[in-house]
Amino acid sequence: MSSQDSQDIETATTAIESAPDTKTRRYDRQLRLWAATGQSALESSRVLLISGSATSTSILKNLVLPGIGHFTILDDAKVSHSDAGNNFFLEGYNSIGKSRAEEAVRLLSELNDSVEGCADTRTLGSILESHPEWITSFTIIIAHNLDHTLLNKLSALLWKDAKYPPLVVVRSAGFLADFNIQFHEHTIIESHSETSPSLRIDKPFPALKEHALSLEFDKMDSTEHGHTPYVVILVRALEDWKKSHGGSLPKSYEQRQQFKKGVLALKVKGDEENFDEAEAQAYRCWTETKVPSEITALFNDPALSTEAMNSNQSPFFHLLAALKEYTEQCDTHTLPLTSTLPDMKSDTHNYIHLQRLYKTRAEEEKQAFKSYLRVPVDDAMVDSFVKNAHALVVLRGKPWGTFDEDKAALVESLSTMPKETCIHLALSALSLLQAGDTSVSPSTESIRAKIQSIVGQSTELPDEVDDAIGEIARAPFSELPNTAAFLGGMVAQEVIKMITKQYVPVRGYCVIDLIETWTGTIGA
């Protein structure tokens, strides 16, 4: 091994350029989840939280700790005795009578001194009338148990323009809750899919094929033989198979079993795990490497039409258009290769050599891909797009309340997911009954009547509706600390997904039942 090879291996495996800075040490665990790009998006975000309730502050706690840039609590209420009893971000009796927003901001700000907090004691109604542009200046808006009339006005405002921020609507009563995210369009490059990118064993690039064919297994010493990566073993075995079978791949079950036996027959010692790995991964040899169906579907997205592309400023769709053209024009008709390799039985020398082969080819294909771009795109974004091209996601949302207006969808949901739908309808009924006067305490009869009016008088309600109505009638104003804490974690998680544009957020309505401890989604 040359000294240069030795240096490269050491650099790749052990070298540390400098000690981590304060921010890296503080956010170490979450950086492993969404990396520097996600953290940068969080630190640039501005979150508006409407209400300083126990649930609202629990959500905000889980956003302040990972380091959002700014938050504003919009709440004109004073701290009540019930607030002091269930909100951990108030100072009990000492906070009673003070501004709920100011008290919550003061205490939440102590969690992370790098986050800017602000309290606003104006009413949402006055802002919607006089300064709606203030609301649209935020990155995302979260509203908890907001009055139905105000919620409709807020939703309508944010739906006017696709550039306006998403709206997260959270509703809770007692042990029941649901939440929904209103957004126009949400594109995700780093979806963190569990599906690995193709190693392209069935369509090896020239350098990989040449390397595999150059190996002489019978002349290797036992150490090298036992540390040859399974990728190389399979490429070589497949090329040998094609030579003796007229260029065809193993097709039938018998042929595939024969191929696997041939791979295992290459072992010279019984404990060579790399050949066991090769036998277990042999399916890659006859599984054609092609563009995944989910990505092919994106190639037909209306946003890629000529007219749409002329007006679309989103770099995502320009990258997607380039990807479509690339896959049509390249010889293999596959996505660009990535240099990411899975763990495998090997030694450092063989693994690094294989990684270099993939990295060199991936760079060549990335440059070819860039030639199809019609607009300039940041190199870091191109790198991320190519690396994650196998798991791109485009989501399109609906305005808040659309599901409740679709009686056919509600009826179908009642038949397929009765528990989830009944809880959602009970919360909707509570919201409608309290519209304009949140002090109204509904009865079981009024809740049932309102649910019936939502789904239609001819629709028979399932038995599960009784449990949902009972809990809502029992605790229409109750904010339980455990429900608030659970919702705080779940909602904050989805907000982070929206802000960072990483991972896939929940679609439709996420329904929570902490009596029977389950969650479900409806209305996607």
C-alpha positions as semicolon CSV with decimal commas, in nm:
position;residue;x (nm);y (nm);z (nm)
1;M;0,000;0,000;0,000
2;S;0,142;0,341;-0,096
3;S;0,195;0,618;0,155
4;Q;-0,072;0,822;-0,025
5;D;-0,324;0,540;0,015
6;S;-0,234;0,513;0,380
7;Q;-0,288;0,886;0,432
8;D;-0,624;0,880;0,254
9;I;-0,747;0,589;0,463
10;E;-0,637;0,757;0,783
11;T;-0,805;1,082;0,680
12;A;-1,125;0,902;0,585
13;T;-1,148;0,700;0,904
14;T;-0,983;0,876;1,196
15;A;-0,876;1,233;1,122
16;I;-1,048;1,515;1,310
17;E;-0,981;1,861;1,173
18;S;-1,080;2,051;1,487
19;A;-1,270;2,019;1,811
20;P;-1,648;2,071;1,779
21;D;-1,768;2,423;1,851
22;T;-2,022;2,518;2,119
23;K;-2,319;2,492;1,884
24;T;-2,216;2,147;1,761
25;R;-2,176;2,024;2,119
26;R;-2,514;2,170;2,219
27;Y;-2,704;2,026;1,923
28;D;-2,496;1,712;1,866
29;R;-2,780;1,459;1,881
30;Q;-3,021;1,646;1,656
31;L;-2,747;1,723;1,403
32;R;-2,726;1,349;1,354
33;L;-3,093;1,356;1,253
34;W;-3,118;1,657;1,022
35;A;-2,752;1,768;0,976
36;A;-2,627;2,125;0,937
37;T;-2,875;2,209;0,660
38;G;-3,171;2,123;0,881
39;Q;-3,025;2,311;1,177
40;S;-2,969;2,617;0,961
41;A;-3,333;2,607;0,849
42;L;-3,446;2,584;1,213
43;E;-3,229;2,876;1,320
44;S;-3,367;3,088;1,035
45;S;-3,730;3,010;1,119
46;R;-3,988;3,241;1,277
47;V;-4,274;3,064;1,454
48;L;-4,605;3,225;1,548
49;L;-4,799;3,049;1,824
50;I;-5,157;3,162;1,874
51;S;-5,248;3,098;2,242
52;G;-5,032;3,059;2,549
53;S;-5,214;2,749;2,672
54;A;-5,046;2,449;2,836
55;T;-5,051;2,259;2,506
56;S;-4,914;2,558;2,315
57;T;-4,621;2,606;2,552
58;S;-4,545;2,233;2,546
59;I;-4,522;2,251;2,166
60;L;-4,303;2,557;2,186
61;K;-4,075;2,398;2,445
62;N;-3,993;2,127;2,193
63;L;-3,909;2,390;1,932
64;V;-3,707;2,622;2,155
65;L;-3,480;2,345;2,279
66;P;-3,360;2,241;1,928
67;G;-3,301;2,606;1,841
68;I;-3,559;2,781;1,623
69;G;-3,460;3,137;1,545
70;H;-3,760;3,329;1,680
71;F;-4,103;3,269;1,829
72;T;-4,394;3,497;1,905
73;I;-4,684;3,406;2,133
74;L;-4,999;3,591;2,033
75;D;-5,240;3,590;2,328
76;D;-5,444;3,866;2,490
77;A;-5,553;3,652;2,787
78;K;-5,451;3,690;3,151
79;V;-5,328;3,393;3,353
80;S;-5,621;3,222;3,524
81;H;-5,621;2,983;3,819
82;S;-5,669;2,688;3,580
83;D;-5,374;2,808;3,370
84;A;-5,158;2,824;3,680
85;G;-5,258;2,469;3,767
86;N;-5,186;2,297;3,434
87;N;-4,918;2,503;3,257
88;F;-4,561;2,421;3,354
89;F;-4,438;2,742;3,188
90;L;-4,613;2,966;3,436
91;E;-4,505;3,036;3,794
92;G;-4,818;2,907;3,958
93;Y;-4,995;3,153;4,189
94;N;-4,736;3,426;4,116
95;S;-4,841;3,439;3,749
96;I;-5,215;3,474;3,809
97;G;-5,353;3,798;3,664
98;K;-5,044;3,867;3,454
99;S;-5,023;3,845;3,073
100;R;-5,020;3,478;2,977
101;A;-4,811;3,549;2,669
102;E;-4,549;3,754;2,856
103;E;-4,516;3,503;3,139
104;A;-4,481;3,208;2,898
105;V;-4,225;3,389;2,683
106;R;-4,017;3,483;2,985
107;L;-3,995;3,127;3,112
108;L;-3,961;2,955;2,773
109;S;-3,674;3,188;2,682
110;E;-3,474;3,048;2,973
111;L;-3,453;2,712;2,792
112;N;-3,227;2,840;2,513
113;D;-3,056;3,179;2,518
114;S;-2,992;3,167;2,142
115;V;-3,366;3,179;2,065
116;E;-3,548;3,512;2,046
117;G;-3,892;3,520;2,211
118;C;-4,162;3,784;2,187
119;A;-4,506;3,829;2,346
120;D;-4,787;4,005;2,160
121;T;-5,104;4,085;2,355
122;R;-5,314;4,206;2,061
123;T;-5,615;4,002;1,951
124;L;-5,597;3,785;1,642
125;G;-5,921;3,938;1,512
126;S;-5,776;4,291;1,511
127;I;-5,459;4,177;1,335
128;L;-5,656;3,991;1,068
129;E;-5,849;4,311;1,003
130;S;-5,566;4,564;1,009
131;H;-5,228;4,389;0,965
132;P;-5,269;4,049;0,795
133;E;-4,924;4,086;0,635
134;W;-4,772;4,055;0,983
135;I;-4,910;3,703;1,012
136;T;-4,781;3,598;0,669
137;S;-4,428;3,710;0,758
138;F;-4,372;3,404;0,977
139;T;-4,228;3,068;0,868
140;I;-4,512;2,865;1,019
141;I;-4,820;2,936;1,234
142;I;-4,954;2,710;1,510
143;A;-5,302;2,759;1,657
144;H;-5,441;2,566;1,954
145;N;-5,814;2,550;2,029
146;L;-5,874;2,865;1,829
147;D;-6,230;2,999;1,797
148;H;-6,396;2,843;1,490
149;T;-6,477;3,174;1,322
150;L;-6,127;3,314;1,371
151;L;-5,976;2,986;1,256
152;N;-6,170;2,999;0,930
153;K;-6,055;3,357;0,868
154;L;-5,693;3,268;0,946
155;S;-5,707;2,959;0,725
156;A;-5,860;3,155;0,436
157;L;-5,590;3,424;0,464
158;L;-5,303;3,173;0,456
159;W;-5,460;2,982;0,165
160;K;-5,477;3,291;-0,057
161;D;-5,118;3,259;-0,176
162;A;-4,900;2,949;-0,215
163;K;-4,609;3,149;-0,074
164;Y;-4,784;3,204;0,258
165;P;-4,674;2,989;0,554
166;P;-4,828;2,657;0,660
167;L;-5,087;2,651;0,936
168;V;-5,087;2,383;1,207
169;V;-5,430;2,349;1,371
170;V;-5,431;2,170;1,708
171;R;-5,747;2,080;1,901
172;S;-5,772;1,903;2,234
173;A;-6,024;1,829;2,510
174;G;-5,950;1,600;2,800
175;F;-5,770;1,289;2,679
176;L;-5,863;1,340;2,310
177;A;-5,696;1,553;2,044
178;D;-5,624;1,593;1,676
179;F;-5,407;1,815;1,459
180;N;-5,376;1,899;1,092
181;I;-5,127;2,087;0,874
182;Q;-5,260;2,319;0,604
183;F;-5,012;2,379;0,321
184;H;-5,020;2,428;-0,055
185;E;-4,714;2,234;-0,165
186;H;-4,428;2,073;0,021
187;T;-4,123;1,931;-0,155
188;I;-3,880;1,702;0,026
189;I;-3,532;1,608;-0,093
190;E;-3,407;1,448;0,227
191;S;-3,699;1,222;0,315
192;H;-3,465;0,979;0,497
193;S;-3,629;0,684;0,329
194;E;-3,544;0,337;0,456
195;T;-3,500;0,231;0,092
196;S;-3,131;0,232;0,000
197;P;-3,008;0,369;-0,333
198;S;-2,916;0,108;-0,592
199;L;-2,561;-0,031;-0,600
200;R;-2,622;-0,104;-0,969
201;I;-2,480;-0,455;-0,951
202;D;-2,687;-0,569;-1,250
203;K;-2,562;-0,269;-1,453
204;P;-2,206;-0,218;-1,329
205;F;-2,022;0,091;-1,448
206;P;-1,698;0,024;-1,644
207;A;-1,452;0,081;-1,358
208;L;-1,644;-0,149;-1,121
209;K;-1,677;-0,419;-1,385
210;E;-1,308;-0,394;-1,475
211;H;-1,207;-0,420;-1,109
212;A;-1,428;-0,724;-1,051
213;L;-1,300;-0,905;-1,360
214;S;-0,939;-0,837;-1,266
215;L;-0,965;-1,037;-0,944
216;E;-0,829;-1,390;-0,932
217;F;-0,995;-1,558;-0,637
218;D;-0,785;-1,874;-0,668
219;K;-0,459;-1,677;-0,629
220;M;-0,563;-1,465;-0,330
221;D;-0,434;-1,535;0,019
222;S;-0,697;-1,630;0,276
223;T;-0,708;-1,285;0,435
224;E;-0,776;-1,098;0,112
225;H;-1,019;-1,368;-0,005
226;G;-1,221;-1,332;0,314
227;H;-1,237;-0,952;0,289
228;T;-1,341;-0,897;-0,071
229;P;-1,664;-0,689;-0,056
230;Y;-1,981;-0,869;-0,157
231;V;-2,051;-0,608;-0,425
232;V;-1,737;-0,709;-0,612
233;I;-1,808;-1,080;-0,561
234;L;-2,156;-1,046;-0,709
235;V;-2,048;-0,837;-1,006
236;R;-1,781;-1,095;-1,089
237;A;-2,014;-1,392;-1,034
238;L;-2,283;-1,232;-1,249
239;E;-2,044;-1,161;-1,535
240;D;-1,922;-1,522;-1,523
241;W;-2,284;-1,642;-1,522
242;K;-2,375;-1,431;-1,826
243;K;-2,075;-1,568;-2,019
244;S;-2,199;-1,923;-1,972
245;H;-2,568;-1,843;-2,025
246;G;-2,571;-1,639;-2,343
247;G;-2,565;-1,302;-2,167
248;S;-2,888;-1,360;-1,975
249;L;-2,946;-1,313;-1,603
250;P;-3,071;-1,587;-1,367
251;K;-3,447;-1,593;-1,434
252;S;-3,615;-1,900;-1,294
253;Y;-3,616;-2,007;-0,931
254;E;-3,389;-2,299;-1,014
255;Q;-3,138;-2,074;-1,191
256;R;-3,131;-1,831;-0,902
257;Q;-3,072;-2,109;-0,652
258;Q;-2,795;-2,239;-0,877
259;F;-2,640;-1,891;-0,889
260;K;-2,644;-1,866;-0,509
261;K;-2,480;-2,207;-0,476
262;G;-2,213;-2,093;-0,722
263;V;-2,139;-1,790;-0,503
264;L;-2,105;-2,003;-0,191
265;A;-1,886;-2,249;-0,381
266;L;-1,625;-1,972;-0,413
267;K;-1,557;-1,992;-0,039
268;V;-1,225;-2,145;0,060
269;K;-1,302;-2,136;0,434
270;G;-1,632;-2,203;0,605
271;D;-1,630;-1,878;0,806
272;E;-1,595;-1,630;0,516
273;E;-1,881;-1,394;0,599
274;N;-1,833;-1,184;0,287
275;F;-1,947;-1,473;0,068
276;D;-2,242;-1,535;0,300
277;E;-2,331;-1,168;0,252
278;A;-2,299;-1,206;-0,125
279;E;-2,535;-1,505;-0,121
280;A;-2,787;-1,309;0,090
281;Q;-2,766;-1,008;-0,143
282;A;-2,778;-1,213;-0,463
283;Y;-3,130;-1,084;-0,541
284;R;-2,965;-0,759;-0,649
285;C;-2,827;-0,942;-0,952
286;W;-3,166;-1,014;-1,107
287;T;-3,356;-0,715;-0,965
288;E;-3,337;-0,464;-1,246
289;T;-3,198;-0,124;-1,154
290;K;-3,449;0,128;-1,284
291;V;-3,612;0,452;-1,184
292;P;-3,846;0,381;-0,886
293;S;-4,215;0,404;-0,969
294;E;-4,264;0,686;-0,716
295;I;-4,002;0,896;-0,896
296;T;-4,142;0,807;-1,239
297;A;-4,478;0,938;-1,118
298;L;-4,313;1,269;-1,025
299;F;-4,187;1,301;-1,383
300;N;-4,552;1,343;-1,487
301;D;-4,618;1,616;-1,230
302;P;-4,805;1,918;-1,374
303;A;-4,534;2,143;-1,228
304;L;-4,295;2,010;-1,496
305;S;-4,507;2,137;-1,785
306;T;-4,340;2,398;-2,006
307;E;-4,583;2,668;-1,898
308;A;-4,537;2,591;-1,528
309;M;-4,158;2,575;-1,553
310;N;-4,143;2,920;-1,711
311;S;-4,304;3,072;-1,402
312;N;-4,182;2,832;-1,132
313;Q;-3,903;2,976;-0,919
314;S;-3,858;2,660;-0,711
315;P;-3,517;2,499;-0,775
316;F;-3,668;2,163;-0,677
317;F;-3,876;2,134;-0,993
318;H;-3,589;2,251;-1,214
319;L;-3,379;1,975;-1,058
320;L;-3,663;1,728;-1,111
321;A;-3,695;1,830;-1,478
322;A;-3,320;1,780;-1,522
323;L;-3,345;1,439;-1,355
324;K;-3,622;1,333;-1,591
325;E;-3,416;1,434;-1,894
326;Y;-3,105;1,268;-1,754
327;T;-3,277;0,932;-1,698
328;E;-3,418;0,943;-2,050
329;Q;-3,084;1,021;-2,212
330;C;-2,830;0,817;-2,011
331;D;-2,733;0,470;-2,135
332;T;-2,857;0,284;-1,828
333;H;-3,182;0,485;-1,790
334;T;-3,123;0,496;-1,417
335;L;-3,091;0,764;-1,152
336;P;-2,744;0,915;-1,101
337;L;-2,520;0,689;-0,895
338;T;-2,448;0,784;-0,534
339;S;-2,125;0,715;-0,351
340;T;-2,308;0,594;-0,041
341;L;-2,219;0,233;0,038
342;P;-2,379;0,013;0,305
343;D;-2,175;-0,160;0,571
344;M;-2,025;-0,486;0,453
345;K;-1,768;-0,745;0,554
346;S;-1,435;-0,613;0,426
347;D;-1,106;-0,468;0,534
348;T;-1,021;-0,098;0,518
349;H;-0,817;-0,122;0,200
350;N;-1,081;-0,305;-0,006
351;Y;-1,369;-0,097;0,126
352;I;-1,196;0,236;0,062
353;H;-1,097;0,122;-0,287
354;L;-1,456;0,028;-0,366
355;Q;-1,579;0,355;-0,220
356;R;-1,339;0,548;-0,444
357;L;-1,470;0,368;-0,749
358;Y;-1,826;0,463;-0,661
359;K;-1,730;0,817;-0,564
360;T;-1,545;0,879;-0,891
361;R;-1,830;0,743;-1,100
362;A;-2,090;0,931;-0,892
363;E;-1,904;1,256;-0,954
364;E;-1,895;1,188;-1,328
365;E;-2,268;1,120;-1,338
366;K;-2,343;1,424;-1,124
367;Q;-2,160;1,644;-1,372
368;A;-2,358;1,484;-1,655
369;F;-2,679;1,551;-1,460
370;K;-2,587;1,917;-1,408
371;S;-2,557;1,962;-1,782
372;Y;-2,936;1,922;-1,807
373;L;-3,008;2,204;-1,561
374;R;-3,157;2,510;-1,729
375;V;-3,115;2,746;-1,431
376;P;-2,832;2,791;-1,182
377;V;-2,876;2,587;-0,862
378;D;-2,658;2,589;-0,552
379;D;-2,399;2,308;-0,562
380;A;-2,486;2,189;-0,212
381;M;-2,850;2,149;-0,315
382;V;-2,748;1,962;-0,631
383;D;-2,533;1,727;-0,423
384;S;-2,820;1,658;-0,182
385;F;-3,069;1,611;-0,466
386;V;-2,852;1,357;-0,649
387;K;-2,774;1,170;-0,327
388;N;-3,144;1,140;-0,242
389;A;-3,289;1,115;-0,593
390;H;-3,433;0,771;-0,517
391;A;-3,658;0,904;-0,239
392;L;-3,787;1,246;-0,346
393;V;-4,134;1,344;-0,223
394;V;-4,385;1,605;-0,339
395;L;-4,690;1,666;-0,118
396;R;-4,991;1,882;-0,194
397;G;-5,224;1,980;0,084
398;K;-5,579;2,105;0,131
399;P;-5,734;2,401;0,310
400;W;-5,834;2,350;0,671
401;G;-6,190;2,219;0,699
402;T;-6,207;2,057;0,355
403;F;-6,250;1,711;0,507
404;D;-6,550;1,816;0,718
405;E;-6,719;1,963;0,412
406;D;-6,688;1,637;0,216
407;K;-6,978;1,423;0,345
408;A;-6,889;1,130;0,116
409;A;-6,532;1,121;0,252
410;L;-6,662;1,140;0,610
411;V;-6,904;0,853;0,555
412;E;-6,630;0,637;0,403
413;S;-6,395;0,724;0,689
414;L;-6,662;0,634;0,944
415;S;-6,688;0,287;0,790
416;T;-6,313;0,221;0,761
417;M;-6,174;0,405;1,067
418;P;-6,470;0,465;1,300
419;K;-6,279;0,542;1,621
420;E;-6,051;0,802;1,462
421;T;-6,332;0,965;1,266
422;C;-6,567;0,983;1,566
423;I;-6,305;1,161;1,778
424;H;-6,235;1,405;1,497
425;L;-6,607;1,474;1,449
426;A;-6,660;1,519;1,824
427;L;-6,382;1,780;1,833
428;S;-6,530;1,951;1,526
429;A;-6,871;1,955;1,692
430;L;-6,723;2,111;2,007
431;S;-6,552;2,379;1,799
432;L;-6,876;2,463;1,617
433;L;-7,080;2,472;1,936
434;Q;-6,831;2,708;2,100
435;A;-6,797;2,935;1,795
436;G;-6,811;3,292;1,922
437;D;-6,840;3,185;2,287
438;T;-6,578;2,940;2,414
439;S;-6,745;2,933;2,757
440;V;-7,035;2,726;2,623
441;S;-7,047;2,385;2,797
442;P;-7,205;2,142;2,549
443;S;-7,422;1,846;2,642
444;T;-7,395;1,497;2,497
445;E;-7,718;1,560;2,306
446;S;-7,595;1,884;2,148
447;I;-7,263;1,725;2,048
448;R;-7,440;1,427;1,888
449;A;-7,682;1,659;1,705
450;K;-7,393;1,868;1,571
451;I;-7,201;1,559;1,455
452;Q;-7,516;1,437;1,278
453;S;-7,548;1,771;1,101
454;I;-7,187;1,750;0,983
455;V;-7,214;1,401;0,831
456;G;-7,578;1,432;0,720
457;Q;-7,902;1,326;0,886
458;S;-7,924;1,007;0,678
459;T;-7,587;0,875;0,799
460;E;-7,596;0,625;1,084
461;L;-7,328;0,693;1,344
462;P;-7,123;0,395;1,469
463;D;-7,123;0,288;1,833
464;E;-6,774;0,434;1,880
465;V;-6,921;0,783;1,870
466;D;-7,060;0,743;2,225
467;D;-6,713;0,717;2,380
468;A;-6,587;1,023;2,193
469;I;-6,895;1,229;2,283
470;G;-6,871;1,121;2,647
471;E;-6,511;1,240;2,685
472;I;-6,575;1,571;2,506
473;A;-6,884;1,640;2,719
474;R;-6,694;1,543;3,037
475;A;-6,399;1,773;2,975
476;P;-6,472;2,033;2,705
477;F;-6,233;2,290;2,858
478;S;-5,984;2,055;3,022
479;E;-5,615;2,073;2,935
480;L;-5,449;1,779;3,104
481;P;-5,071;1,803;3,152
482;N;-5,007;1,457;3,006
483;T;-5,218;1,531;2,697
484;A;-5,041;1,865;2,658
485;A;-4,699;1,701;2,690
486;F;-4,780;1,426;2,440
487;L;-4,923;1,672;2,189
488;G;-4,626;1,900;2,246
489;G;-4,386;1,631;2,130
490;M;-4,594;1,512;1,835
491;V;-4,681;1,853;1,694
492;A;-4,330;1,992;1,738
493;Q;-4,193;1,691;1,551
494;E;-4,418;1,764;1,253
495;V;-4,337;2,136;1,265
496;I;-3,966;2,056;1,251
497;K;-4,028;1,835;0,945
498;M;-4,205;2,125;0,773
499;I;-3,937;2,380;0,860
500;T;-3,636;2,165;0,768
501;K;-3,807;2,001;0,469
502;Q;-3,669;1,671;0,593
503;Y;-3,861;1,352;0,673
504;V;-4,223;1,316;0,559
505;P;-4,483;1,501;0,770
506;V;-4,817;1,350;0,867
507;R;-5,093;1,394;0,609
508;G;-5,455;1,459;0,689
509;Y;-5,565;1,464;1,053
510;C;-5,360;1,291;1,320
511;V;-5,604;1,176;1,589
512;I;-5,487;1,101;1,945
513;D;-5,672;0,896;2,208
514;L;-5,485;0,885;2,538
515;I;-5,761;0,686;2,708
516;E;-5,678;0,379;2,500
517;T;-5,331;0,518;2,407
518;W;-5,330;0,511;2,028
519;T;-5,293;0,747;1,734
520;G;-5,428;0,727;1,381
521;T;-5,461;0,938;1,066
522;I;-5,769;1,015;0,857
523;G;-5,862;1,248;0,573
524;A;-5,527;1,234;0,395
